[in-house]
PDB file of C-alpha atoms in Angstrom:
ATOM      1  CA  MET A   1       0.000   0.000   0.000  1.00 52.00           C
ATOM      2  CA  MET A   2       1.468   3.345  -1.054  1.00 67.00           C
ATOM      3  CA  ASN A   3       1.345   6.012   1.643  1.00 80.00           C
ATOM      4  CA  CYS A   4       1.946   9.731   1.184  1.00 80.00           C
ATOM      5  CA  SER A   5       5.554   9.645   2.405  1.00 83.00           C
ATOM      6  CA  TYR A   6       6.421   6.840   0.010  1.00 82.00           C
ATOM      7  CA  LEU A   7       4.782   8.678  -2.883  1.00 83.00           C
ATOM      8  CA  LEU A   8       6.847  11.795  -2.169  1.00 81.00           C
ATOM      9  CA  GLU A   9      10.100   9.893  -1.717  1.00 80.00           C
ATOM     10  CA  THR A  10       9.707   7.988  -4.965  1.00 81.00           C
ATOM     11  CA  GLU A  11       8.073  10.929  -6.793  1.00 81.00           C
ATOM     12  CA  TYR A  12       5.440   8.513  -8.030  1.00 86.00           C
ATOM     13  CA  ILE A  13       3.356   9.778 -10.938  1.00 86.00           C
ATOM     14  CA  PRO A  14      -0.064   8.128 -11.236  1.00 87.00           C
ATOM     15  CA  THR A  15      -1.646   7.031 -14.467  1.00 85.00           C
ATOM     16  CA  MET A  16      -4.635   8.897 -15.830  1.00 85.00           C
ATOM     17  CA  GLU A  17      -6.966   6.175 -14.539  1.00 86.00           C
ATOM     18  CA  GLU A  18      -5.434   6.291 -11.050  1.00 86.00           C
ATOM     19  CA  ALA A  19      -5.738  10.069 -10.926  1.00 85.00           C
ATOM     20  CA  VAL A  20      -9.393   9.974 -11.962  1.00 84.00           C
ATOM     21  CA  THR A  21     -10.130   7.264  -9.394  1.00 84.00           C
ATOM     22  CA  ALA A  22      -8.403   9.183  -6.594  1.00 84.00           C
ATOM     23  CA  LEU A  23      -9.667  12.677  -7.388  1.00 82.00           C
ATOM     24  CA  GLY A  24     -13.001  11.759  -8.935  1.00 81.00           C
ATOM     25  CA  GLU A  25     -15.085  14.572 -10.368  1.00 83.00           C
ATOM     26  CA  LEU A  26     -12.401  17.143  -9.585  1.00 84.00           C
ATOM     27  CA  SER A  27     -10.000  15.542 -12.057  1.00 84.00           C
ATOM     28  CA  ILE A  28     -12.662  15.262 -14.751  1.00 88.00           C
ATOM     29  CA  GLY A  29     -13.774  18.850 -14.176  1.00 89.00           C
ATOM     30  CA  LEU A  30     -10.225  20.174 -14.445  1.00 89.00           C
ATOM     31  CA  VAL A  31      -9.675  18.311 -17.708  1.00 90.00           C
ATOM     32  CA  ILE A  32     -12.924  19.623 -19.214  1.00 93.00           C
ATOM     33  CA  LEU A  33     -12.265  23.181 -18.060  1.00 93.00           C
ATOM     34  CA  GLY A  34      -8.660  22.956 -19.213  1.00 92.00           C
ATOM     35  CA  GLY A  35      -9.795  21.768 -22.629  1.00 94.00           C
ATOM     36  CA  ILE A  36     -12.166  24.719 -22.971  1.00 95.00           C
ATOM     37  CA  VAL A  37      -9.471  27.222 -21.959  1.00 95.00           C
ATOM     38  CA  THR A  38      -6.901  25.645 -24.283  1.00 96.00           C
ATOM     39  CA  THR A  39      -9.383  25.785 -27.160  1.00 96.00           C
ATOM     40  CA  GLY A  40      -9.939  29.467 -26.405  1.00 96.00           C
ATOM     41  CA  ILE A  41      -6.191  30.128 -26.514  1.00 96.00           C
ATOM     42  CA  TYR A  42      -5.955  28.425 -29.908  1.00 97.00           C
ATOM     43  CA  CYS A  43      -8.903  30.419 -31.239  1.00 96.00           C
ATOM     44  CA  ILE A  44      -7.155  33.646 -30.245  1.00 96.00           C
ATOM     45  CA  TYR A  45      -3.948  32.405 -31.858  1.00 96.00           C
ATOM     46  CA  ILE A  46      -5.699  31.587 -35.138  1.00 96.00           C
ATOM     47  CA  GLU A  47      -7.276  35.044 -35.170  1.00 95.00           C
ATOM     48  CA  GLU A  48      -3.833  36.584 -34.603  1.00 94.00           C
ATOM     49  CA  LEU A  49      -2.369  34.463 -37.388  1.00 94.00           C
ATOM     50  CA  ILE A  50      -4.967  35.654 -39.891  1.00 95.00           C
ATOM     51  CA  TYR A  51      -4.704  39.305 -38.863  1.00 94.00           C
ATOM     52  CA  LEU A  52      -0.906  39.435 -38.918  1.00 93.00           C
ATOM     53  CA  TYR A  53      -0.770  37.661 -42.271  1.00 93.00           C
ATOM     54  CA  ARG A  54      -3.111  40.210 -43.813  1.00 91.00           C
ATOM     55  CA  ASN A  55      -1.572  43.344 -42.312  1.00 89.00           C
ATOM     56  CA  TRP A  56       2.173  42.832 -41.825  1.00 89.00           C
ATOM     57  CA  PRO A  57       5.100  41.940 -44.105  1.00 89.00           C
ATOM     58  CA  VAL A  58       6.066  38.260 -44.124  1.00 91.00           C
ATOM     59  CA  LYS A  59       9.144  38.781 -41.941  1.00 89.00           C
ATOM     60  CA  PHE A  60       7.139  40.412 -39.164  1.00 90.00           C
ATOM     61  CA  PHE A  61       4.286  37.966 -39.617  1.00 92.00           C
ATOM     62  CA  LEU A  62       6.625  35.051 -38.901  1.00 93.00           C
ATOM     63  CA  LEU A  63       8.481  36.736 -36.041  1.00 93.00           C
ATOM     64  CA  LYS A  64       5.330  37.904 -34.283  1.00 93.00           C
ATOM     65  CA  LEU A  65       3.664  34.570 -34.815  1.00 94.00           C
ATOM     66  CA  GLY A  66       6.694  32.975 -33.189  1.00 94.00           C
ATOM     67  CA  CYS A  67       6.330  35.314 -30.216  1.00 94.00           C
ATOM     68  CA  LEU A  68       2.626  34.602 -29.803  1.00 95.00           C
ATOM     69  CA  SER A  69       3.001  30.845 -30.276  1.00 95.00           C
ATOM     70  CA  ILE A  70       4.248  30.590 -26.695  1.00 94.00           C
ATOM     71  CA  PHE A  71       0.665  30.899 -25.441  1.00 96.00           C
ATOM     72  CA  PRO A  72      -0.838  27.876 -27.263  1.00 96.00           C
ATOM     73  CA  LEU A  73       2.363  25.866 -26.785  1.00 95.00           C
ATOM     74  CA  VAL A  74       2.474  26.397 -23.036  1.00 95.00           C
ATOM     75  CA  GLY A  75      -1.293  26.009 -22.770  1.00 95.00           C
ATOM     76  CA  SER A  76      -1.136  22.654 -24.556  1.00 95.00           C
ATOM     77  CA  CYS A  77       1.577  21.446 -22.185  1.00 95.00           C
ATOM     78  CA  PHE A  78      -0.420  22.381 -19.098  1.00 95.00           C
ATOM     79  CA  PHE A  79      -3.542  20.760 -20.510  1.00 95.00           C
ATOM     80  CA  LEU A  80      -1.556  17.570 -21.143  1.00 94.00           C
ATOM     81  CA  ASN A  81      -0.420  17.689 -17.509  1.00 92.00           C
ATOM     82  CA  LEU A  82      -4.066  17.562 -16.466  1.00 91.00           C
ATOM     83  CA  LEU A  83      -4.967  14.896 -18.988  1.00 91.00           C
ATOM     84  CA  ILE A  84      -1.884  12.656 -18.839  1.00 91.00           C
ATOM     85  CA  PRO A  85       0.048  13.159 -15.577  1.00 90.00           C
ATOM     86  CA  ARG A  86       2.918  10.934 -16.695  1.00 89.00           C
ATOM     87  CA  ALA A  87       3.689  13.346 -19.522  1.00 90.00           C
ATOM     88  CA  THR A  88       4.731  15.932 -16.933  1.00 89.00           C
ATOM     89  CA  GLU A  89       8.473  15.501 -17.335  1.00 87.00           C
ATOM     90  CA  TYR A  90       8.341  16.040 -21.090  1.00 92.00           C
ATOM     91  CA  THR A  91       5.896  18.937 -20.979  1.00 93.00           C
ATOM     92  CA  THR A  92       7.836  20.671 -18.199  1.00 91.00           C
ATOM     93  CA  ASN A  93      11.096  20.452 -20.138  1.00 90.00           C
ATOM     94  CA  THR A  94       9.341  21.725 -23.257  1.00 93.00           C
ATOM     95  CA  VAL A  95       7.950  24.733 -21.409  1.00 93.00           C
ATOM     96  CA  ILE A  96      11.223  25.623 -19.672  1.00 91.00           C
ATOM     97  CA  LEU A  97      13.262  25.422 -22.871  1.00 91.00           C
ATOM     98  CA  SER A  98      10.757  27.339 -24.999  1.00 93.00           C
ATOM     99  CA  LEU A  99       9.936  30.187 -22.596  1.00 92.00           C
ATOM    100  CA  PRO A 100      12.882  32.483 -23.473  1.00 92.00           C
ATOM    101  CA  ALA A 101      12.424  32.044 -27.241  1.00 93.00           C
ATOM    102  CA  PRO A 102       9.548  34.549 -27.751  1.00 94.00           C
ATOM    103  CA  LEU A 103      11.435  37.227 -25.825  1.00 92.00           C
ATOM    104  CA  VAL A 104      14.478  36.789 -28.058  1.00 93.00           C
ATOM    105  CA  LEU A 105      12.222  36.797 -31.127  1.00 93.00           C
ATOM    106  CA  PHE A 106      10.643  40.017 -29.923  1.00 92.00           C
ATOM    107  CA  PHE A 107      14.136  41.507 -29.670  1.00 91.00           C
ATOM    108  CA  TRP A 108      14.453  40.785 -33.407  1.00 92.00           C
ATOM    109  CA  VAL A 109      11.001  42.271 -33.998  1.00 91.00           C
ATOM    110  CA  VAL A 110      12.019  45.553 -32.364  1.00 89.00           C
ATOM    111  CA  ILE A 111      15.206  45.688 -34.429  1.00 88.00           C
ATOM    112  CA  GLY A 112      13.069  45.036 -37.509  1.00 86.00           C
ATOM    113  CA  TYR A 113      10.878  48.022 -36.666  1.00 84.00           C
ATOM    114  CA  ALA A 114      13.939  50.168 -37.358  1.00 80.00           C
ATOM    115  CA  SER A 115      14.396  48.367 -40.712  1.00 76.00           C
ATOM    116  CA  LYS A 116      17.884  47.044 -39.878  1.00 76.00           C
ATOM    117  CA  GLU A 117      20.158  46.801 -36.864  1.00 78.00           C
ATOM    118  CA  ARG A 118      22.512  49.310 -38.471  1.00 80.00           C
ATOM    119  CA  HIS A 119      19.698  51.846 -38.785  1.00 79.00           C
ATOM    120  CA  LEU A 120      18.701  51.311 -35.170  1.00 80.00           C
ATOM    121  CA  LEU A 121      22.258  51.884 -33.981  1.00 80.00           C
ATOM    122  CA  GLU A 122      22.431  55.097 -35.988  1.00 80.00           C
ATOM    123  CA  ARG A 123      19.231  56.363 -34.385  1.00 79.00           C
ATOM    124  CA  LEU A 124      20.500  55.463 -30.919  1.00 78.00           C
ATOM    125  CA  GLU A 125      23.670  57.520 -31.254  1.00 79.00           C
ATOM    126  CA  ASP A 126      23.927  60.264 -28.614  1.00 75.00           C
ATOM    127  CA  LYS A 127      21.153  58.577 -26.619  1.00 76.00           C
ATOM    128  CA  LEU A 128      21.471  57.470 -23.004  1.00 74.00           C
ATOM    129  CA  ILE A 129      21.054  53.895 -21.777  1.00 74.00           C
ATOM    130  CA  PRO A 130      18.835  53.796 -18.651  1.00 73.00           C
ATOM    131  CA  LEU A 131      20.250  51.259 -16.208  1.00 70.00           C
ATOM    132  CA  GLN A 132      17.287  51.510 -13.864  1.00 68.00           C
ATOM    133  CA  GLY A 133      14.879  48.653 -14.303  1.00 63.00           C
ATOM    134  CA  PRO A 134      13.778  45.275 -12.999  1.00 60.00           C
ATOM    135  CA  PRO A 135      14.954  42.818 -11.872  1.00 57.00           C
ATOM    136  CA  CYS A 136      18.101  44.727 -10.847  1.00 56.00           C
ATOM    137  CA  CYS A 137      16.416  48.025  -9.946  1.00 55.00           C
ATOM    138  CA  TRP A 138      17.215  47.716  -6.254  1.00 53.00           C
ATOM    139  CA  PHE A 139      20.935  48.258  -6.803  1.00 56.00           C
ATOM    140  CA  CYS A 140      20.813  50.179 -10.090  1.00 54.00           C
ATOM    141  CA  LEU A 141      18.622  53.068  -8.934  1.00 58.00           C
ATOM    142  CA  CYS A 142      21.676  55.181  -8.228  1.00 62.00           C
ATOM    143  CA  CYS A 143      23.506  54.230 -11.414  1.00 66.00           C
ATOM    144  CA  PRO A 144      23.920  57.031 -13.942  1.00 68.00           C
ATOM    145  CA  LYS A 145      22.593  56.738 -17.465  1.00 74.00           C
ATOM    146  CA  LEU A 146      25.377  55.684 -19.799  1.00 76.00           C
ATOM    147  CA  PRO A 147      25.855  57.082 -23.295  1.00 79.00           C
ATOM    148  CA  PHE A 148      24.980  54.608 -26.003  1.00 79.00           C
ATOM    149  CA  SER A 149      27.782  52.887 -27.897  1.00 81.00           C
ATOM    150  CA  LYS A 150      28.054  49.910 -30.213  1.00 84.00           C
ATOM    151  CA  GLN A 151      30.169  48.080 -27.643  1.00 86.00           C
ATOM    152  CA  ARG A 152      27.508  48.510 -24.956  1.00 85.00           C
ATOM    153  CA  PHE A 153      24.863  47.356 -27.407  1.00 86.00           C
ATOM    154  CA  LYS A 154      26.899  44.196 -28.016  1.00 89.00           C
ATOM    155  CA  VAL A 155      26.922  43.549 -24.260  1.00 89.00           C
ATOM    156  CA  VAL A 156      23.136  43.959 -24.078  1.00 88.00           C
ATOM    157  CA  LYS A 157      22.761  41.721 -27.114  1.00 91.00           C
ATOM    158  CA  ALA A 158      24.936  39.032 -25.507  1.00 93.00           C
ATOM    159  CA  CYS A 159      22.825  39.218 -22.332  1.00 91.00           C
ATOM    160  CA  ILE A 160      19.681  38.627 -24.379  1.00 91.00           C
ATOM    161  CA  TYR A 161      21.060  35.767 -26.473  1.00 93.00           C
ATOM    162  CA  GLN A 162      22.423  33.907 -23.453  1.00 93.00           C
ATOM    163  CA  PHE A 163      18.894  34.091 -22.066  1.00 90.00           C
ATOM    164  CA  PHE A 164      17.896  31.462 -24.622  1.00 90.00           C
ATOM    165  CA  LEU A 165      21.143  29.488 -24.863  1.00 92.00           C
ATOM    166  CA  THR A 166      21.930  29.051 -21.156  1.00 92.00           C
ATOM    167  CA  PRO A 167      18.790  27.019 -20.250  1.00 90.00           C
ATOM    168  CA  VAL A 168      19.499  24.675 -23.164  1.00 91.00           C
ATOM    169  CA  ILE A 169      23.090  24.130 -22.026  1.00 93.00           C
ATOM    170  CA  LEU A 170      22.038  23.671 -18.391  1.00 90.00           C
ATOM    171  CA  PHE A 171      19.357  21.189 -19.437  1.00 90.00           C
ATOM    172  CA  ILE A 172      21.956  19.102 -21.262  1.00 92.00           C
ATOM    173  CA  ILE A 173      24.266  19.242 -18.234  1.00 91.00           C
ATOM    174  CA  ALA A 174      21.410  18.267 -15.889  1.00 88.00           C
ATOM    175  CA  THR A 175      20.489  15.333 -18.137  1.00 88.00           C
ATOM    176  CA  VAL A 176      24.066  14.061 -18.156  1.00 90.00           C
ATOM    177  CA  CYS A 177      24.403  14.540 -14.389  1.00 88.00           C
ATOM    178  CA  SER A 178      21.154  12.635 -13.843  1.00 85.00           C
ATOM    179  CA  LYS A 179      22.542   9.680 -15.766  1.00 85.00           C
ATOM    180  CA  TYR A 180      25.515   9.572 -13.402  1.00 84.00           C
ATOM    181  CA  GLY A 181      23.383  10.095 -10.291  1.00 82.00           C
ATOM    182  CA  VAL A 182      24.803  13.479  -9.306  1.00 82.00           C
ATOM    183  CA  PHE A 183      21.691  15.536 -10.045  1.00 79.00           C
ATOM    184  CA  LYS A 184      18.435  15.357  -8.131  1.00 77.00           C
ATOM    185  CA  GLU A 185      15.984  18.189  -8.636  1.00 72.00           C
ATOM    186  CA  LEU A 186      15.478  20.580  -5.704  1.00 65.00           C
ATOM    187  CA  LYS A 187      17.929  18.663  -3.513  1.00 71.00           C
ATOM    188  CA  PHE A 188      20.232  21.428  -2.324  1.00 70.00           C
ATOM    189  CA  VAL A 189      23.247  19.625  -0.890  1.00 76.00           C
ATOM    190  CA  PRO A 190      26.924  20.218  -1.757  1.00 78.00           C
ATOM    191  CA  ASP A 191      27.415  16.883  -3.540  1.00 80.00           C
ATOM    192  CA  ASN A 192      24.388  17.416  -5.793  1.00 81.00           C
ATOM    193  CA  ALA A 193      24.531  19.461  -8.989  1.00 83.00           C
ATOM    194  CA  ALA A 194      21.082  20.995  -8.439  1.00 82.00           C
ATOM    195  CA  PRO A 195      22.075  24.068  -6.365  1.00 85.00           C
ATOM    196  CA  TYR A 196      24.782  25.042  -8.843  1.00 88.00           C
ATOM    197  CA  LEU A 197      22.586  24.595 -11.902  1.00 88.00           C
ATOM    198  CA  VAL A 198      19.690  26.424 -10.255  1.00 86.00           C
ATOM    199  CA  GLY A 199      22.043  29.260  -9.339  1.00 88.00           C
ATOM    200  CA  LEU A 200      23.274  29.540 -12.909  1.00 91.00           C
ATOM    201  CA  ASN A 201      19.689  29.435 -14.146  1.00 89.00           C
ATOM    202  CA  PHE A 202      18.670  32.287 -11.867  1.00 87.00           C
ATOM    203  CA  ALA A 203      21.724  34.294 -12.910  1.00 90.00           C
ATOM    204  CA  SER A 204      20.828  33.759 -16.564  1.00 90.00           C
ATOM    205  CA  PHE A 205      17.253  34.823 -15.841  1.00 87.00           C
ATOM    206  CA  PHE A 206      18.285  38.051 -14.103  1.00 87.00           C
ATOM    207  CA  ILE A 207      20.860  38.974 -16.736  1.00 89.00           C
ATOM    208  CA  GLY A 208      18.541  38.164 -19.646  1.00 89.00           C
ATOM    209  CA  VAL A 209      15.485  39.984 -18.327  1.00 87.00           C
ATOM    210  CA  TYR A 210      17.599  42.970 -17.298  1.00 86.00           C
ATOM    211  CA  GLY A 211      19.160  43.158 -20.763  1.00 87.00           C
ATOM    212  CA  LEU A 212      15.732  43.010 -22.393  1.00 89.00           C
ATOM    213  CA  VAL A 213      14.314  45.690 -20.096  1.00 86.00           C
ATOM    214  CA  ILE A 214      17.234  48.017 -20.825  1.00 86.00           C
ATOM    215  CA  PHE A 215      16.858  47.440 -24.561  1.00 87.00           C
ATOM    216  CA  MET A 216      13.100  48.061 -24.524  1.00 85.00           C
ATOM    217  CA  LYS A 217      13.442  51.225 -22.448  1.00 83.00           C
ATOM    218  CA  THR A 218      16.159  52.521 -24.756  1.00 82.00           C
ATOM    219  CA  THR A 219      14.254  51.899 -27.989  1.00 83.00           C
ATOM    220  CA  SER A 220      10.593  52.394 -27.062  1.00 76.00           C
ATOM    221  CA  LYS A 221      10.663  56.192 -27.338  1.00 74.00           C
ATOM    222  CA  LEU A 222      12.376  56.060 -30.715  1.00 77.00           C
ATOM    223  CA  LEU A 223       9.943  53.518 -32.141  1.00 75.00           C
ATOM    224  CA  HIS A 224       6.640  55.093 -31.189  1.00 75.00           C
ATOM    225  CA  GLY A 225       3.395  53.651 -32.470  1.00 75.00           C
ATOM    226  CA  PHE A 226       4.477  50.009 -32.210  1.00 81.00           C
ATOM    227  CA  HIS A 227       3.138  49.323 -28.676  1.00 83.00           C
ATOM    228  CA  ILE A 228       6.497  47.879 -27.661  1.00 86.00           C
ATOM    229  CA  HIS A 229       5.905  48.094 -23.914  1.00 86.00           C
ATOM    230  CA  GLY A 230       2.556  46.303 -24.030  1.00 88.00           C
ATOM    231  CA  LYS A 231       3.801  43.512 -26.282  1.00 90.00           C
ATOM    232  CA  PHE A 232       6.900  42.984 -24.191  1.00 90.00           C
ATOM    233  CA  LEU A 233       4.903  43.024 -20.963  1.00 90.00           C
ATOM    234  CA  SER A 234       2.573  40.219 -22.078  1.00 92.00           C
ATOM    235  CA  LEU A 235       5.512  38.003 -23.089  1.00 92.00           C
ATOM    236  CA  GLN A 236       7.572  38.872 -20.025  1.00 90.00           C
ATOM    237  CA  LEU A 237       4.720  38.167 -17.610  1.00 92.00           C
ATOM    238  CA  GLN A 238       4.156  34.764 -19.187  1.00 92.00           C
ATOM    239  CA  PHE A 239       7.803  33.898 -18.607  1.00 91.00           C
ATOM    240  CA  ILE A 240       7.929  35.207 -15.032  1.00 90.00           C
ATOM    241  CA  LEU A 241       4.630  33.674 -13.913  1.00 93.00           C
ATOM    242  CA  VAL A 242       5.469  30.237 -15.286  1.00 94.00           C
ATOM    243  CA  ARG A 243       8.926  30.155 -13.713  1.00 90.00           C
ATOM    244  CA  PHE A 244       7.586  31.489 -10.410  1.00 91.00           C
ATOM    245  CA  HIS A 245       4.759  28.947 -10.252  1.00 93.00           C
ATOM    246  CA  PHE A 246       7.073  26.116 -11.238  1.00 91.00           C
ATOM    247  CA  PHE A 247       9.447  26.836  -8.380  1.00 87.00           C
ATOM    248  CA  THR A 248       6.771  27.676  -5.800  1.00 91.00           C
ATOM    249  CA  PHE A 249       4.398  24.772  -6.395  1.00 92.00           C
ATOM    250  CA  ASP A 250       7.181  22.210  -6.829  1.00 89.00           C
ATOM    251  CA  THR A 251       8.752  23.283  -3.540  1.00 87.00           C
ATOM    252  CA  LEU A 252       5.476  23.344  -1.606  1.00 90.00           C
ATOM    253  CA  GLY A 253       4.398  20.037  -3.124  1.00 89.00           C
ATOM    254  CA  ARG A 254       7.617  18.311  -2.093  1.00 86.00           C
ATOM    255  CA  LEU A 255       7.195  19.690   1.421  1.00 86.00           C
ATOM    256  CA  GLY A 256       3.752  18.090   1.659  1.00 86.00           C
ATOM    257  CA  PHE A 257       1.883  21.374   1.758  1.00 89.00           C
ATOM    258  CA  PHE A 258      -0.943  20.161  -0.504  1.00 89.00           C
ATOM    259  CA  PRO A 259      -3.436  17.340   0.182  1.00 88.00           C
ATOM    260  CA  CYS A 260      -2.431  13.770  -0.589  1.00 86.00           C
ATOM    261  CA  HIS A 261      -4.929  11.258  -1.984  1.00 85.00           C
ATOM    262  CA  PRO A 262      -2.961   8.063  -2.722  1.00 86.00           C
ATOM    263  CA  PRO A 263      -1.796   7.360  -5.338  1.00 87.00           C
ATOM    264  CA  VAL A 264      -1.911  11.139  -5.951  1.00 87.00           C
ATOM    265  CA  SER A 265       0.829  12.660  -3.794  1.00 89.00           C
ATOM    266  CA  SER A 266       1.098  16.204  -2.499  1.00 90.00           C
ATOM    267  CA  LEU A 267       3.497  16.906  -5.355  1.00 89.00           C
ATOM    268  CA  MET A 268       0.990  15.712  -7.949  1.00 90.00           C
ATOM    269  CA  THR A 269      -1.783  17.757  -6.337  1.00 91.00           C
ATOM    270  CA  ALA A 270       0.506  20.766  -6.652  1.00 92.00           C
ATOM    271  CA  LEU A 271       1.019  19.855 -10.307  1.00 91.00           C
ATOM    272  CA  TYR A 272      -2.728  19.817 -10.942  1.00 91.00           C
ATOM    273  CA  ILE A 273      -3.266  23.160  -9.212  1.00 92.00           C
ATOM    274  CA  ARG A 274      -0.253  24.700 -10.939  1.00 93.00           C
ATOM    275  CA  SER A 275      -1.337  23.538 -14.385  1.00 93.00           C
ATOM    276  CA  ALA A 276      -4.907  24.762 -13.935  1.00 93.00           C
ATOM    277  CA  LEU A 277      -3.750  28.112 -12.566  1.00 94.00           C
ATOM    278  CA  LEU A 278      -1.237  28.676 -15.349  1.00 94.00           C
ATOM    279  CA  LEU A 279      -3.813  27.730 -17.968  1.00 95.00           C
ATOM    280  CA  GLY A 280      -6.104  30.461 -16.687  1.00 94.00           C
ATOM    281  CA  GLU A 281      -3.303  32.999 -16.466  1.00 94.00           C
ATOM    282  CA  GLY A 282      -2.080  32.018 -19.922  1.00 94.00           C
ATOM    283  CA  PHE A 283      -5.529  32.658 -21.365  1.00 96.00           C
ATOM    284  CA  ILE A 284      -5.639  36.118 -19.776  1.00 96.00           C
ATOM    285  CA  LEU A 285      -2.154  36.952 -21.062  1.00 95.00           C
ATOM    286  CA  SER A 286      -3.041  35.700 -24.543  1.00 95.00           C
ATOM    287  CA  VAL A 287      -5.963  38.154 -24.526  1.00 95.00           C
ATOM    288  CA  VAL A 288      -3.586  40.920 -23.415  1.00 94.00           C
ATOM    289  CA  GLY A 289      -1.118  39.920 -26.127  1.00 93.00           C
ATOM    290  CA  ARG A 290      -3.902  39.950 -28.700  1.00 93.00           C
ATOM    291  CA  PHE A 291      -4.812  43.510 -27.695  1.00 93.00           C
ATOM    292  CA  PHE A 292      -1.266  44.815 -28.193  1.00 91.00           C
ATOM    293  CA  PHE A 293      -0.168  42.707 -31.171  1.00 91.00           C
ATOM    294  CA  LEU A 294      -3.257  43.122 -33.347  1.00 89.00           C
ATOM    295  CA  HIS A 295      -2.474  46.581 -34.648  1.00 84.00           C
ATOM    296  CA  ALA A 296      -1.790  47.566 -38.227  1.00 79.00           C
ATOM    297  CA  PRO A 297       1.669  49.020 -38.927  1.00 80.00           C
ATOM    298  CA  PRO A 298       1.941  52.762 -38.196  1.00 74.00           C
ATOM    299  CA  PRO A 299       1.741  54.960 -41.319  1.00 70.00           C
ATOM    300  CA  HIS A 300       5.393  56.007 -41.083  1.00 61.00           C
ATOM    301  CA  PHE A 301       6.447  52.330 -40.962  1.00 64.00           C
ATOM    302  CA  VAL A 302       4.376  51.478 -44.041  1.00 55.00           C
ATOM    303  CA  SER A 303       5.925  54.330 -45.985  1.00 48.00           C
ATOM    304  CA  VAL A 304       9.432  53.194 -45.064  1.00 48.00           C
ATOM    305  CA  VAL A 305       8.675  49.625 -46.141  1.00 48.00           C
ATOM    306  CA  ASP A 306       7.184  50.796 -49.425  1.00 47.00           C
ATOM    307  CA  THR A 307      10.097  53.055 -50.342  1.00 44.00           C
ATOM    308  CA  THR A 308      12.754  50.505 -49.430  1.00 42.00           C
ATOM    309  CA  HIS A 309      11.139  47.605 -51.278  1.00 39.00           C
ATOM    310  CA  SER A 310      13.249  46.277 -54.152  1.00 38.00           C
ATOM    311  CA  ILE A 311      10.443  46.902 -56.646  1.00 33.00           C
ATOM    312  CA  ASN A 312      10.265  50.580 -55.692  1.00 35.00           C
ATOM    313  CA  GLN A 313      14.031  50.922 -55.773  1.00 39.00           C
ATOM    314  CA  ASN A 314      14.122  49.678 -59.363  1.00 37.00           C
ATOM    315  CA  ALA A 315      11.338  51.964 -60.464  1.00 31.00           C
TER     316      ALA A 315
END
């Protein structure tokens, strides 16, 4: 007979049938509600796809679609967690590895608004880089604004690119360490790789988000009419909320904070609550993203695109 302590120690994941038997109508209700919410997210995404295709150049259509695809992708993963608990490991890894991608894609979108990176750098000459901003605002409030330079832009760019690359590298390292038995998730002891990898992950998160915030604050005033702040906020909140809920619910679940209904452990109960909560939040953020992304290009942007098109140049 499996008791709650044994379930936590072994991190037992029940089958779909076991979960339904243990949780009864609650499990069925969460799956039905999750399916409805996920369908709603996909409907919003399809509407965005059609609108962007009709109103934006192909390059921006693809980049923005890549940014917005995080909502249906993450929503699908959380719905699968509710439907098939044993898919949790795969869906969690998918979410963690894909979360930084839309923020990096949006970095390319903003550069594209200026036509080319070279044009953006020219417009940023003699501008000041504001160092104040989350998540480092508590020790950067007193920092002076630095004059813009290409070298400083390269540093910001490196901070943003590592935001995507570092989690991939750390995931590979964690996988290898797990094979050799030196990595156990959320076990913070000196002879386990978890505290070091988690520390590097947090450092990557802080550096990446800080670099993105600095870049957005530096460029948003130059590129008016593109709703940069709103678009960035919807993508950034998705990233922060998912990572926060992952850490919080996993920790509380392992500590036995949530109810245990064998064979559904406290950790699995936390997984159900986390998935349902993030599905709801993801739907809200997809609506927010829809509001900011579904805008036609500003008139000055359209005129620039028209005059720089190869057909017009040959005319």
